[in-house]
Structure formats: structure tokens, C-alpha cells
Short mmCIF file of C-alpha atoms in Angstrom, two decimals:
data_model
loop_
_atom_site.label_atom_id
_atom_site.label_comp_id
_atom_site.label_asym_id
_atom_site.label_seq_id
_atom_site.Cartn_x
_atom_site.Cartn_y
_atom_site.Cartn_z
CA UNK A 1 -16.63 -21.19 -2.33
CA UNK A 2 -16.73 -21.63 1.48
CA UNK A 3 -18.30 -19.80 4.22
CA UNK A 4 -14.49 -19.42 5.19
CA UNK A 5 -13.36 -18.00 2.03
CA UNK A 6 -16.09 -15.81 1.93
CA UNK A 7 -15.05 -14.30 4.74
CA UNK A 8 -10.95 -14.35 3.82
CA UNK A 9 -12.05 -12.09 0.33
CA UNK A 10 -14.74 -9.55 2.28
CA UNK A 11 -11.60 -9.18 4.96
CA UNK A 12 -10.91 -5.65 3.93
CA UNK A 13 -13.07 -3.19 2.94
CA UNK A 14 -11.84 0.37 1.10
CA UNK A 15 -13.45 3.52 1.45
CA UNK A 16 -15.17 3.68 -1.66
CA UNK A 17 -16.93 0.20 -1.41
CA UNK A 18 -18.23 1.74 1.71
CA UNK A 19 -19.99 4.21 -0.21
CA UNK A 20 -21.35 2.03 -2.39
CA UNK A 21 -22.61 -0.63 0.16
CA UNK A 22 -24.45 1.85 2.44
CA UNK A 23 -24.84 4.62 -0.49
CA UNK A 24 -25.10 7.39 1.97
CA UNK A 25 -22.94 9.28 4.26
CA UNK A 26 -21.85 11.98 7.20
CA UNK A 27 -19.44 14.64 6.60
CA UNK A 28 -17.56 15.06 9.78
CA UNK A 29 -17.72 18.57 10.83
CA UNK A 30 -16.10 18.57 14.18
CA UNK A 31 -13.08 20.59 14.51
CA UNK A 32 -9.53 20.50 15.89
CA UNK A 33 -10.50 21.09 19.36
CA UNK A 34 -12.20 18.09 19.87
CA UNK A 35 -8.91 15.87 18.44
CA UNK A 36 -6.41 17.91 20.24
CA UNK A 37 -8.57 17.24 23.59
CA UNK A 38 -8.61 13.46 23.22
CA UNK A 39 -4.27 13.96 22.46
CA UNK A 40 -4.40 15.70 25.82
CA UNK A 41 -6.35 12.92 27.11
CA UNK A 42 -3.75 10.04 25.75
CA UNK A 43 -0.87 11.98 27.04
CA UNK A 44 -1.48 12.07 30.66
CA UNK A 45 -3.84 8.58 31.06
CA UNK A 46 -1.15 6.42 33.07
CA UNK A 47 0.11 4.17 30.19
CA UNK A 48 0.01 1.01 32.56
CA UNK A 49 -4.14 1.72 32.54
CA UNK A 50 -4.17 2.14 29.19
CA UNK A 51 -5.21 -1.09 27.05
CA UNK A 52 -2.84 -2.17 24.51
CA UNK A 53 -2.61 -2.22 21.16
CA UNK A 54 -0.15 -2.62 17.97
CA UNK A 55 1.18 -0.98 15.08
CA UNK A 56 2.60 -3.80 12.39
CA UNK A 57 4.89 -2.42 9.88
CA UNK A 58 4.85 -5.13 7.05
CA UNK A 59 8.00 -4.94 4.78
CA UNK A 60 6.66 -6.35 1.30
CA UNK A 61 9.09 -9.11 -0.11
CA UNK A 62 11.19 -9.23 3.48
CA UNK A 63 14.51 -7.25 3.48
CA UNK A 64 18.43 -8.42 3.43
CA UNK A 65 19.17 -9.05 7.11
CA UNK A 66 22.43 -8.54 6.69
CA UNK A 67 22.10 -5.48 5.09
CA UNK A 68 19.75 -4.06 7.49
CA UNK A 69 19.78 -5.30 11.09
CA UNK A 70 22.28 -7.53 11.25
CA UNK A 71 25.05 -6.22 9.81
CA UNK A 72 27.93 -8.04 9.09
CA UNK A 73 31.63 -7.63 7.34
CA UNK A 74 30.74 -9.13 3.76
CA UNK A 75 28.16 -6.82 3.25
CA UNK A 76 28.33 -3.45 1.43
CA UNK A 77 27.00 -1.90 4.30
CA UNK A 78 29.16 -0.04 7.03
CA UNK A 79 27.90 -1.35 10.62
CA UNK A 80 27.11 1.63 13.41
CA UNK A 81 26.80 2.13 16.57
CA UNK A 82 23.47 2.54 18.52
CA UNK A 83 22.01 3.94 21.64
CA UNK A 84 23.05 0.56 22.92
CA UNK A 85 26.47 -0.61 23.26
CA UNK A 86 27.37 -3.51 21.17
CA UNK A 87 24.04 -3.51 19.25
CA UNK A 88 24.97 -2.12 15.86
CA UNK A 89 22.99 -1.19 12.63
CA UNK A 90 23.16 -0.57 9.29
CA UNK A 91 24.72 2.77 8.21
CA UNK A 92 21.34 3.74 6.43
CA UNK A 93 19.30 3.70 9.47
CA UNK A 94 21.33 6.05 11.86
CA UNK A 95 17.76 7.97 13.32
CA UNK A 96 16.66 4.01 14.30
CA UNK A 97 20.04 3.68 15.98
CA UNK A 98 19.55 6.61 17.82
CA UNK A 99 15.94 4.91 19.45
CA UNK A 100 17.55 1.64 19.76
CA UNK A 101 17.16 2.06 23.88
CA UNK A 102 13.14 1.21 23.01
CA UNK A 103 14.14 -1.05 20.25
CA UNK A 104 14.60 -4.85 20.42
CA UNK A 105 16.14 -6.87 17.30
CA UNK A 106 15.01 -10.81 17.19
CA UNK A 107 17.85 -11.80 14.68
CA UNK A 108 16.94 -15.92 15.97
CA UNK A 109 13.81 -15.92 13.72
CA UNK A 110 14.01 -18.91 11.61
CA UNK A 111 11.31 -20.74 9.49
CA UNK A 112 11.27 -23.38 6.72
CA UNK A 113 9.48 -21.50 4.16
CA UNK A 114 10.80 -18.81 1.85
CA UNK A 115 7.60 -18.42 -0.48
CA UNK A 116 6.27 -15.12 -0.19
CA UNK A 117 2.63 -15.96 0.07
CA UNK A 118 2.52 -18.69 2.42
CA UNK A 119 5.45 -17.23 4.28
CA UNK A 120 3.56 -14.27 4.54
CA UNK A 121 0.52 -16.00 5.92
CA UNK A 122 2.83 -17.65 8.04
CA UNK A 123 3.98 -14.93 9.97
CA UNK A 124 0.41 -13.20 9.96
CA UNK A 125 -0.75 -16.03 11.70
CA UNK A 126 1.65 -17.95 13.48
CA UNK A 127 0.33 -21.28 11.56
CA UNK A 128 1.12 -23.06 8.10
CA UNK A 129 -1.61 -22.38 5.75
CA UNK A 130 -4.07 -25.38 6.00
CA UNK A 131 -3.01 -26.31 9.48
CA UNK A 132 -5.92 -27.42 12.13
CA UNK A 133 -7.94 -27.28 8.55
CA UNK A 134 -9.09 -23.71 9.13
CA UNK A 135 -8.36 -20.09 8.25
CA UNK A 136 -6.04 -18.68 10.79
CA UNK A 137 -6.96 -14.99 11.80
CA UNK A 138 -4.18 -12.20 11.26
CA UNK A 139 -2.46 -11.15 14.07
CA UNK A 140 -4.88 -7.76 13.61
CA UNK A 141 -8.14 -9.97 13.51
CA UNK A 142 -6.48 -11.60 17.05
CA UNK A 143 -6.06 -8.44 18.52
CA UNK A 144 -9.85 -7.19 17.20
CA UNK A 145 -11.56 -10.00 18.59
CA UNK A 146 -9.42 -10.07 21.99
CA UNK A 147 -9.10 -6.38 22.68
CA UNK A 148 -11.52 -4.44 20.63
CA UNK A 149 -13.43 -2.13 22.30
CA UNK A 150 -17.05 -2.61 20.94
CA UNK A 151 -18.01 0.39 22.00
CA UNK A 152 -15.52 2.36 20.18
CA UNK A 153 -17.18 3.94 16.44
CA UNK A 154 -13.57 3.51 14.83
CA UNK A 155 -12.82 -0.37 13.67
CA UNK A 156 -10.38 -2.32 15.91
CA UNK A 157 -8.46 -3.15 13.07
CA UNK A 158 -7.44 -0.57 9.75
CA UNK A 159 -5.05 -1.42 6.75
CA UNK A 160 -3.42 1.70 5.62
CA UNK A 161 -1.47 2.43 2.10
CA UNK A 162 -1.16 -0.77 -0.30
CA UNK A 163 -4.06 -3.84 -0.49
CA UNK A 164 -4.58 -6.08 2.15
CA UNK A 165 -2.07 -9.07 1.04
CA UNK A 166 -5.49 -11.49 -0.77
CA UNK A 167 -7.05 -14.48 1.09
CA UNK A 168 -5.37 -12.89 4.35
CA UNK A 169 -8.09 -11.80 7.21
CA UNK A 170 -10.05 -12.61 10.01
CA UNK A 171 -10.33 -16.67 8.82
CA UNK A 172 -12.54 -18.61 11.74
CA UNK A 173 -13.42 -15.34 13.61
CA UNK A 174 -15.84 -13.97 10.38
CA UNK A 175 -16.09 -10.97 9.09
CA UNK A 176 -16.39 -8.45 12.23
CA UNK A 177 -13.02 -8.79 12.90
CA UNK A 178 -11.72 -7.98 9.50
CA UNK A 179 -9.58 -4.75 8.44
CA UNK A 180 -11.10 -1.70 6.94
CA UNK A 181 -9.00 -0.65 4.17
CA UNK A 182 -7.61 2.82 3.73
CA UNK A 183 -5.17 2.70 0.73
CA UNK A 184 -4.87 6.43 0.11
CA UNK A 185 -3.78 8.38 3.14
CA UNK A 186 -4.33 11.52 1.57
CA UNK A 187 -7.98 10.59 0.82
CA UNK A 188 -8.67 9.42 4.57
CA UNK A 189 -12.47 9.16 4.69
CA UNK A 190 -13.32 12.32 3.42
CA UNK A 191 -15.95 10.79 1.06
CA UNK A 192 -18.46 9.75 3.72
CA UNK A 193 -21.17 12.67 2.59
CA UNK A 194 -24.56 11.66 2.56
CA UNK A 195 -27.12 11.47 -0.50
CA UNK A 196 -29.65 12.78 2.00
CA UNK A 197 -30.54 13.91 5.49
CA UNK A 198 -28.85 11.67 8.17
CA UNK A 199 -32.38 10.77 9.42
CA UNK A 200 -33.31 9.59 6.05
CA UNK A 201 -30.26 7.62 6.25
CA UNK A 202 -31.30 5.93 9.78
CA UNK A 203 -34.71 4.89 8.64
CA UNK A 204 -33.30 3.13 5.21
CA UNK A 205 -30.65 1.62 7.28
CA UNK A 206 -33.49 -0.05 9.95
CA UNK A 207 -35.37 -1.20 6.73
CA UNK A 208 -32.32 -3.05 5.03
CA UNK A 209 -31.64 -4.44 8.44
CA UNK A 210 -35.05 -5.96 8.72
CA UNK A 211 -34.88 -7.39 5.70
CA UNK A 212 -31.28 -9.10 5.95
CA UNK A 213 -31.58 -10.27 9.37
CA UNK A 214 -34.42 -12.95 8.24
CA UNK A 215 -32.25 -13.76 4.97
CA UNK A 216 -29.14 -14.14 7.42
CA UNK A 217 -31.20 -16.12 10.16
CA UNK A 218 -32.52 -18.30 7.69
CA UNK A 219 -29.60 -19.00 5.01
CA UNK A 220 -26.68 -18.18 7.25
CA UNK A 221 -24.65 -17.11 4.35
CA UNK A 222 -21.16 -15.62 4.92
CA UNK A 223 -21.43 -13.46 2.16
CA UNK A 224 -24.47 -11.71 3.63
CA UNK A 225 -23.16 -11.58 6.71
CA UNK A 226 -20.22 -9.64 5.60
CA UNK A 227 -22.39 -7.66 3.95
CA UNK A 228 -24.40 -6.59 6.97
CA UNK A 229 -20.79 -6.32 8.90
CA UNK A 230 -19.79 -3.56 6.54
CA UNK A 231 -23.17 -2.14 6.43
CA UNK A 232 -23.12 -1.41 10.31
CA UNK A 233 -19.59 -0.26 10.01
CA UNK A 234 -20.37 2.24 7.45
CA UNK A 235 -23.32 4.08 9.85
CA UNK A 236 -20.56 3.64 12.81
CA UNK A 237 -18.06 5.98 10.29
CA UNK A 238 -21.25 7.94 9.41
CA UNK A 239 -22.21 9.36 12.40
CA UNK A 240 -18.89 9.67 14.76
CA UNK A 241 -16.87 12.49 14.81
CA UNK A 242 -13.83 10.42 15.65
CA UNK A 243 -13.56 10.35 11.85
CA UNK A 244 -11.59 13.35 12.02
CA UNK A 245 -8.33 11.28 12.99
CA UNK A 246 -8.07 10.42 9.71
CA UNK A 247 -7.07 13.40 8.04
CA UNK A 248 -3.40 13.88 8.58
CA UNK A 249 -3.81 17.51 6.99
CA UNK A 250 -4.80 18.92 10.33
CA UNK A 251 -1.50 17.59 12.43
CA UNK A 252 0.54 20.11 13.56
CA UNK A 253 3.25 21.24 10.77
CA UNK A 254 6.43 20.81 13.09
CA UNK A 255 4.73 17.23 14.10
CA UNK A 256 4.39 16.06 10.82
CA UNK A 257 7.87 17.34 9.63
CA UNK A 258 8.94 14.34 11.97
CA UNK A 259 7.88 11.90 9.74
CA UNK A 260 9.17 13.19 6.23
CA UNK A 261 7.68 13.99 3.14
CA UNK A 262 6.79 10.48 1.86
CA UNK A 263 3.67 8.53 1.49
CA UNK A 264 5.02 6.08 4.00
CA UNK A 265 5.51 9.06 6.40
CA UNK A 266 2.32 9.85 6.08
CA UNK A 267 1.31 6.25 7.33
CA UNK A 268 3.45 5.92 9.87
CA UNK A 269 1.71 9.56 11.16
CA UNK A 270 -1.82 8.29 10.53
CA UNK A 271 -0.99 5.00 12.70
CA UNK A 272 -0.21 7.28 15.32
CA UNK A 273 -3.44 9.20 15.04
CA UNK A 274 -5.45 6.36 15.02
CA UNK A 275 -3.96 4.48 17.98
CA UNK A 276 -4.59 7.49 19.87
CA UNK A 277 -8.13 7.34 18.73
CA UNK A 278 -8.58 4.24 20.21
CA UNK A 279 -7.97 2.01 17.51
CA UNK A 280 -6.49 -1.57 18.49
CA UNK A 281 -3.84 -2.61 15.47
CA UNK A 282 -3.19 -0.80 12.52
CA UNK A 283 -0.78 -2.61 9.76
CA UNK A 284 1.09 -0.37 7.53
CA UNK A 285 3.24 -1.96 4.25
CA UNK A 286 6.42 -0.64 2.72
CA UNK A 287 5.87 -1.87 -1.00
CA UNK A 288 9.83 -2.80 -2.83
CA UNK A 289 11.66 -5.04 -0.49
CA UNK A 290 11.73 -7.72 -3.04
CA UNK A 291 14.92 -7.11 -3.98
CA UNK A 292 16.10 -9.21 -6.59
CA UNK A 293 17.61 -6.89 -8.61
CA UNK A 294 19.67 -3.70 -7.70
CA UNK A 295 20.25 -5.09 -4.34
CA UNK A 296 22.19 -2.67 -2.86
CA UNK A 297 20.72 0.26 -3.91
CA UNK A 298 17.46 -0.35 -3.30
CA UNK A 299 18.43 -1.41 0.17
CA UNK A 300 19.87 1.44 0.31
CA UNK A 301 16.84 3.98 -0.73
CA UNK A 302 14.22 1.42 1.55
CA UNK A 303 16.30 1.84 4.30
CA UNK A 304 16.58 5.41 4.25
CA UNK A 305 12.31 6.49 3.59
CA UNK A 306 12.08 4.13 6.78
CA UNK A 307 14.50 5.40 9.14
CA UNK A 308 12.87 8.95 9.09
CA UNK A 309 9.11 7.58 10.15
CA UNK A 310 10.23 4.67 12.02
CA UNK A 311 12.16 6.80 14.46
CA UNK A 312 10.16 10.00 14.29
CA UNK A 313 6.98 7.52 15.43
CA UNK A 314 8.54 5.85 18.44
CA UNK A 315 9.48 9.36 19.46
CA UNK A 316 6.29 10.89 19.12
CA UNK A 317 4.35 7.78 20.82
CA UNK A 318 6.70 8.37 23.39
CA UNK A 319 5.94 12.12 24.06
CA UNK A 320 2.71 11.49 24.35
CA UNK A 321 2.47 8.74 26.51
CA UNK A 322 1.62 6.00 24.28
CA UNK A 323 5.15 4.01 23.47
CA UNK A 324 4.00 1.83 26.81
CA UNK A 325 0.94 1.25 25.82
CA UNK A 326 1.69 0.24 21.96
CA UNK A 327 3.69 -2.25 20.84
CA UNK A 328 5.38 -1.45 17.17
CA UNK A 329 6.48 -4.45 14.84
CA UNK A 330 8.65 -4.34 12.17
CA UNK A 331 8.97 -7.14 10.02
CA UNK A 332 8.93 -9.10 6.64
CA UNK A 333 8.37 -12.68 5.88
CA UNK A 334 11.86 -14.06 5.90
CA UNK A 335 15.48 -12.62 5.35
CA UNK A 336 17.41 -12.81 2.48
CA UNK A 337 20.90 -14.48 1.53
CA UNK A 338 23.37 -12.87 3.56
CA UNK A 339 25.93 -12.79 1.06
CA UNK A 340 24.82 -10.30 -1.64
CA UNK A 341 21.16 -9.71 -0.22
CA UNK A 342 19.00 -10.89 -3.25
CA UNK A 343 17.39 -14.13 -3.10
CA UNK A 344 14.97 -15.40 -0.18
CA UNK A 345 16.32 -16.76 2.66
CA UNK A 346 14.80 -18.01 5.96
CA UNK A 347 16.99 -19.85 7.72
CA UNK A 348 18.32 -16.91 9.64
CA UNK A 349 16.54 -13.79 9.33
CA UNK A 350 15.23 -10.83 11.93
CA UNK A 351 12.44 -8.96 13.11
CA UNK A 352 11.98 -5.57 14.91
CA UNK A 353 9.75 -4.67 18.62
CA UNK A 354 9.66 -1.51 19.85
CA UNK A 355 7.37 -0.51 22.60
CA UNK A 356 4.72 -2.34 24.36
CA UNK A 357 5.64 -2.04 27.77
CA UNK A 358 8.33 -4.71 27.22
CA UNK A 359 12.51 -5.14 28.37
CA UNK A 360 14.38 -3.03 24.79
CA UNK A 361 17.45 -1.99 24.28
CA UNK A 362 19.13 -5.45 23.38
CA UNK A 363 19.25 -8.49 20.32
CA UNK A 364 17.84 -11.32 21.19
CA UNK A 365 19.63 -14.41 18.90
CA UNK A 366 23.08 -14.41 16.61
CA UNK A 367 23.80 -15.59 13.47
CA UNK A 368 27.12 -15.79 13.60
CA UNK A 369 29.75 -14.54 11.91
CA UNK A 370 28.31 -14.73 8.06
CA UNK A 371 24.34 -14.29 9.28
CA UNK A 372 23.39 -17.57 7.54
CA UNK A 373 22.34 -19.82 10.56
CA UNK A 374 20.55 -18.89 14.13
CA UNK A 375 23.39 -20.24 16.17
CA UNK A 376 21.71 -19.13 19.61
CA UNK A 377 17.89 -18.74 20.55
CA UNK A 378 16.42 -19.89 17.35
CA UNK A 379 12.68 -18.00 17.49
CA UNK A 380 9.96 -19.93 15.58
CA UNK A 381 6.74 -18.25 13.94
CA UNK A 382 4.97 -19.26 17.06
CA UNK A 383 7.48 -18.33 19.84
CA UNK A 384 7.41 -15.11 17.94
CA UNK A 385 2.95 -15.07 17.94
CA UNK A 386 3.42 -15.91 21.76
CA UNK A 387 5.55 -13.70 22.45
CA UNK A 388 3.15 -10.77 20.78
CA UNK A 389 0.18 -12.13 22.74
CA UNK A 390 2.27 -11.85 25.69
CA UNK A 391 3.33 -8.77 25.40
CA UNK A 392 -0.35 -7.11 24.22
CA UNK A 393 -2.11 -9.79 27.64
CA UNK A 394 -3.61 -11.88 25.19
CA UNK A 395 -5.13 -14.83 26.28
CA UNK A 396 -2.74 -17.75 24.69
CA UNK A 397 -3.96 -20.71 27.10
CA UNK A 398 -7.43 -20.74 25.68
CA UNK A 399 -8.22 -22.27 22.73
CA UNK A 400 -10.93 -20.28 20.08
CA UNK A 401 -13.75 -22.10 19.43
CA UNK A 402 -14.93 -22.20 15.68
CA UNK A 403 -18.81 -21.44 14.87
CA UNK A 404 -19.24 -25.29 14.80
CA UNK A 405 -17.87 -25.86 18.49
CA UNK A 406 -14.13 -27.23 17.13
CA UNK A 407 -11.46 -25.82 19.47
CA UNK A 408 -8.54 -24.02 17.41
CA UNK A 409 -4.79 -22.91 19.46
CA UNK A 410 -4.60 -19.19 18.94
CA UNK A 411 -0.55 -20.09 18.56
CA UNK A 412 0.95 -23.34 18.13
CA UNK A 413 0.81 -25.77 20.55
CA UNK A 414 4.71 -25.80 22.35
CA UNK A 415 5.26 -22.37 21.25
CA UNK A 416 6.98 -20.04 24.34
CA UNK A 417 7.24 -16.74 24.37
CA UNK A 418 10.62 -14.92 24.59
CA UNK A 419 11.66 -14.64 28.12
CA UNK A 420 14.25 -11.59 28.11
CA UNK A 421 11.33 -9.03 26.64
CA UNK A 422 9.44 -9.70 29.94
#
């Protein structure tokens, strides 16, 4: 295996391997003062000082367009009017339509690939697999290495609710910039209790880091060095209050109403928290859209546990100063055929901003009267990177450099961002 497919399969690491890596802990015992005063803090901070970040909402298996945000008459679907005139939704998402003044819908997204893996890598990355003849960083790995704050004990980048899609990660930048993993919200971190005193802890810790900085000098394994990665991440979790942010259980009951009773309310409420922690990107998945079978219904029942969150978040990021300051994506990995909604399609397909300081309240791109070709501002995977980078003042012009001096595009070369969101 390579050094950079060691790093793509350490890219995510759960709570329990944690455990078992550092095999001691710190119970957080700070209390509700201490979060409330940092919500106080996010609130009032001017959002144009604050530094951006990005909540990705991944839709797993991409969902019928047509169905969804583009509606259009051969669909089962009634079409609805928004907070904006003209721009109209599916009947199943009436709490999104009533946002839609912060929302923007890029219904030009078009790509050549309707595979779900390498589609999905795709539009995590911006690149084809195996292009440049690297690992391409996620778009959270991007925003980790170019506006993680080092000093901050939280990661810059956390997976929340289903796996980490495999062999997807941080690629050329290694293993610091990879997710942490937390696939039961309910769980949070609780489990970070230590087998001893924290100072026993500390001096075990300095020993084991003695020891594998010579083997990682020396052999300059990836493997070890995501081990040591996850090793210092586990004493950052261990001894920082800030841990508290993951427990949803202490939000306020009216607040967390908001968001509904489901698991992937409970996401969408623990993105929140942790953005106004101070985390950089947090990706959240809606498992189902692969909807093959039972298209309409399905649609139907997806639709509706995401309206709820979707709209309750933008609201509440809103209130409390943060809507600005984060930019919210909502997208799959392609469309589907815009007749009955079931099989992949990517010709013609859309994708969701919110947020982020940027020009909503419009769609950008139309597919025409049956939604089966972009017949106006087609948006490629890497107009659609740039115009994220953009929009979070990431550094596009720049190319990375790889850890054997071989300069990599963060986006495609040619690729423009889109010009109405700015």
C-alpha cells in the first residue's frame, strides 16, 4: 500500500478507536455556563471578523432534481412558491421555501459521471479520481489545512452520523487534516474517561512520543504518522473542556424542538454547536437517496426529515450571528432522470448554498422545460470547488505543494467561480 493510501484509510477516526489508540481519557466536567458564554460570544462577534467556515450536507445516492429543487410539470410533485418570487420548490420542502431569501439553487451543475463512488469523489474534490496522479483532499481536508485554527483543541474537520464514504480524506495533505468521526450523535464523546490520573496520562503520552518520533524520523511511515496524528488529537479531546459541545442533551429544549425529533435533526443541531465552537467544516450525510425503487415515496419521506433541520439550522445560525460567517452546502453526487426520478443522471442536476456571506435568494442555471439538459450557465465540478473557495477566501491561485516538492491546483485549472453569488 502507499504512503497515500495510508493516509486515505486512517482519514477518519471514531470515538472508540480513540480510546483504544491513546487508552486513557478526561471526562469533561465543565458546565453549561461556560458553553452558553462562548454562544454569547458568537452572537455579537461582527460576522464580517469572524473566519469562515462550512457545513456540507451530503445526500447519499444524490436525489431526483426534478422532484426536489427543480420542479417541473411531469413530475408527481406539486411546485410552490418561495420567499422568492419565481423560484419555486417542491411541495415537500415548504419550511426550505420559506428561507429561500438565504438560499441559492445551482440547477447548471453538470458532470460526465453518474457512478456513485467516483462521482462522489468527484464532487468532494473537484478532480477525477487519478487526476495530477495524486489523492485529492476533501473539500473538509481543504478547508482544515487553509483555515484551521491550530490553536483551537476541537479538530478543524468532524464527520457526524454515517462512515466517512472509504478511500475519501485528506489525500496529499496527510493525515492532520483528516476528519474525526462521530457516527453516533447521541454518544458524542462521552467515553473520553481516563484509566488513571490525567498526570499519569501526560507522562505515558511524553514517553510514546519519544519513542515514535525516532521511528517516524527514521522510517517516515504514513501509517505511524497517522498514528501519532490521532494520538495528539486524542490528549487535545482529553484535556479541553470545549468537549462539552458535543452533547446535544444540554441545548435548550425549545432550540432543539427546531430541528425535529430525528437522528438527522440531531446532526444538523450538533453542526451548529460545533461551528460555534470553532470548528472549520463539519459534513453531515442523509443515508436513502438512492432511490431506485419506490421513487416517489421515498422522495417524498427524504424530503420531508430534511426540510425540518435544514430550515430550522439556517434560522438558528442566523439568530445567532453565524449564517454570514458559515457557508451551508447541500448536495449529492449527481441528479437523477427527470422523468420518473429513479436512475442516475448527471447531465443536469442541482446543488444547494445557503449562507456564507454570499448574494441568495435566486437560481443560478435552467434546465429547461423537462430538467434533462443545463440549457444556461452549465456549472462544472470545478466552477462549483471555485466558487466554494471563493466564497470561504480560500486561496485558489496557489498551487499545494506535495511532500516531494510537485505542485498540485487546489481546483482545476480554467475553473471560475460563479459570478452572481459575489
Amino acid at each position: 500500500m502507499s504512503h497515500q493510501q495510508d493516509f486515505s484509510s486512517s482519514l477518519s477516526v471514531g470515538r472508540r478507536e480513540l480510546l483504544q489508540l491513546a487508552a486513557v481519557g478526561l471526562a469533561t466536567r465543565c458546565g453549561m455556563p461556560w458553553f452558553e458564554a462562548l454562544s454569547a460570544q458568537a452572537a455579537t462577534a461582527p460576522s464580517a471578523a469572524r473566519p469562515k467556515s462550512c457545513i456540507l450536507i451530503w445526500f447519499v445516492g444524490g436525489p431526483p432534481h426534478t422532484f426536489t429543487f427543480d420542479p417541473k410539470k411531469q413530475t408527481p410533485f406539486a411546485a410552490i412558491d418561495t420567499a422568492v418570487p419565481g423560484v419555486k420548490l417542491s411541495e415537500h420542502l415548504p419550511k426550505m421555501a420559506g428561507v429561500m431569501k438565504d438560499v441559492t439553487l445551482l440547477r447548471g451543475m453538470k458532470t460526465s459521471d453518474s457512478n456513485h463512488t467516483s462521482a462522489r469523489y468527484l464532487m468532494h474534490t473537484g478532480f477525477r479520481k487519478g487526476q495530477n496522479g495524486v489523492m485529492h483532499p476533501v473539500l473538509g481536508s481543504i478547508v482544515a489545512r487553509q483555515l484551521g485554527d491550530t490553536n483551537n483543541e476541537l479538530p478543524n474537520f468532524i464527520s457526524v452520523g454515517s462512515a466517512q464514504f472509504g478511500g475519501f480524506g485528506a489525500g496529499h495533505l496527510g493525515p492532520k487534516f483528516s476528519p474525526i468521526r462521530v457516527d453516533n450523535v447521541s454518544e458524542g464523546l462521552h467515553d473520553l474517561q481516563p484509566v488513571g490520573s490525567i498526570r499519569e496520562f501526560d507522562s505515558r503520552r511524553q514517553l510514546l512520543d519519544d519513542l515514535n518520533a525516532g521511528f517516524v524520523s527514521e522510517h517516515h511511515q504514513a501509517s505511524a504518522l497517522a498514528h501519532q496524528v490521532t494520538l495528539e488529537r486524542a490528549s487535545r479531546l482529553m484535556h479541553t473542556p470545549k468537549t462539552k459541545a458535543f452533547d446535544i442533551s444540554a441545548e435548550k429544549a425549545n432550540v432543539r424542538a427546531t430541528y425535529g425529533s430525528s437522528k438527522l435533526g440531531d446532526q444538523f443541531l450538533l453542526a451548529r454547536r460545533l461551528i460555534e465552537t470553532g470548528v472549520k467544516f463539519v459534513e453531515i450525510r442523509q443515508n436513502g437517496w438512492d432511490v431506485h425503487k419506490d421513487t416517489v415515496a421515498q422522495t417524498k419521506k427524504l424530503s420531508l426529515e430534511f426540510d425540518t433541520p435544514y430550515s430550522a439550522l439556517l434560522t438558528d445560525l442566523k439568530q445567532r450571528g453565524l449564517l454570514d460567517s458559515t457557508l451551508v452546502i447541500a448536495m449529492g453526487e449527481f441528479g437523477r432522470n427527470p422523468e420518473n426520478g429513479s436512475s442516475h443522471y448527471s447531465r443536469a442536476w442541482t446543488t444547494v448554498l445557503a449562507g456564507g456571506g454570499l448574494k441568495h435568494g435566486q437560481a443560478i442555471g435552467d434546465t429547461g422545460k423537462k430538467g434533462d439538459a443545463v440549457e444556461t450557465q452549465p456549472i462544472s465540478p470545478g466552477d462549483f470547488l471555485a466558487t466554494v473557495c471563493q466564497a470561504l477566501k480560500i486561496d485558489t491561485a496557489s498551487d499545494w505543494e506535495t511532500t516531494s516538492g510537485r505542485p498540485v491546483p487546489v481546483v482545476s485549472k480554467g475553473s471560475k467561480p460563479i459570478s452572481e453569488l459575489f
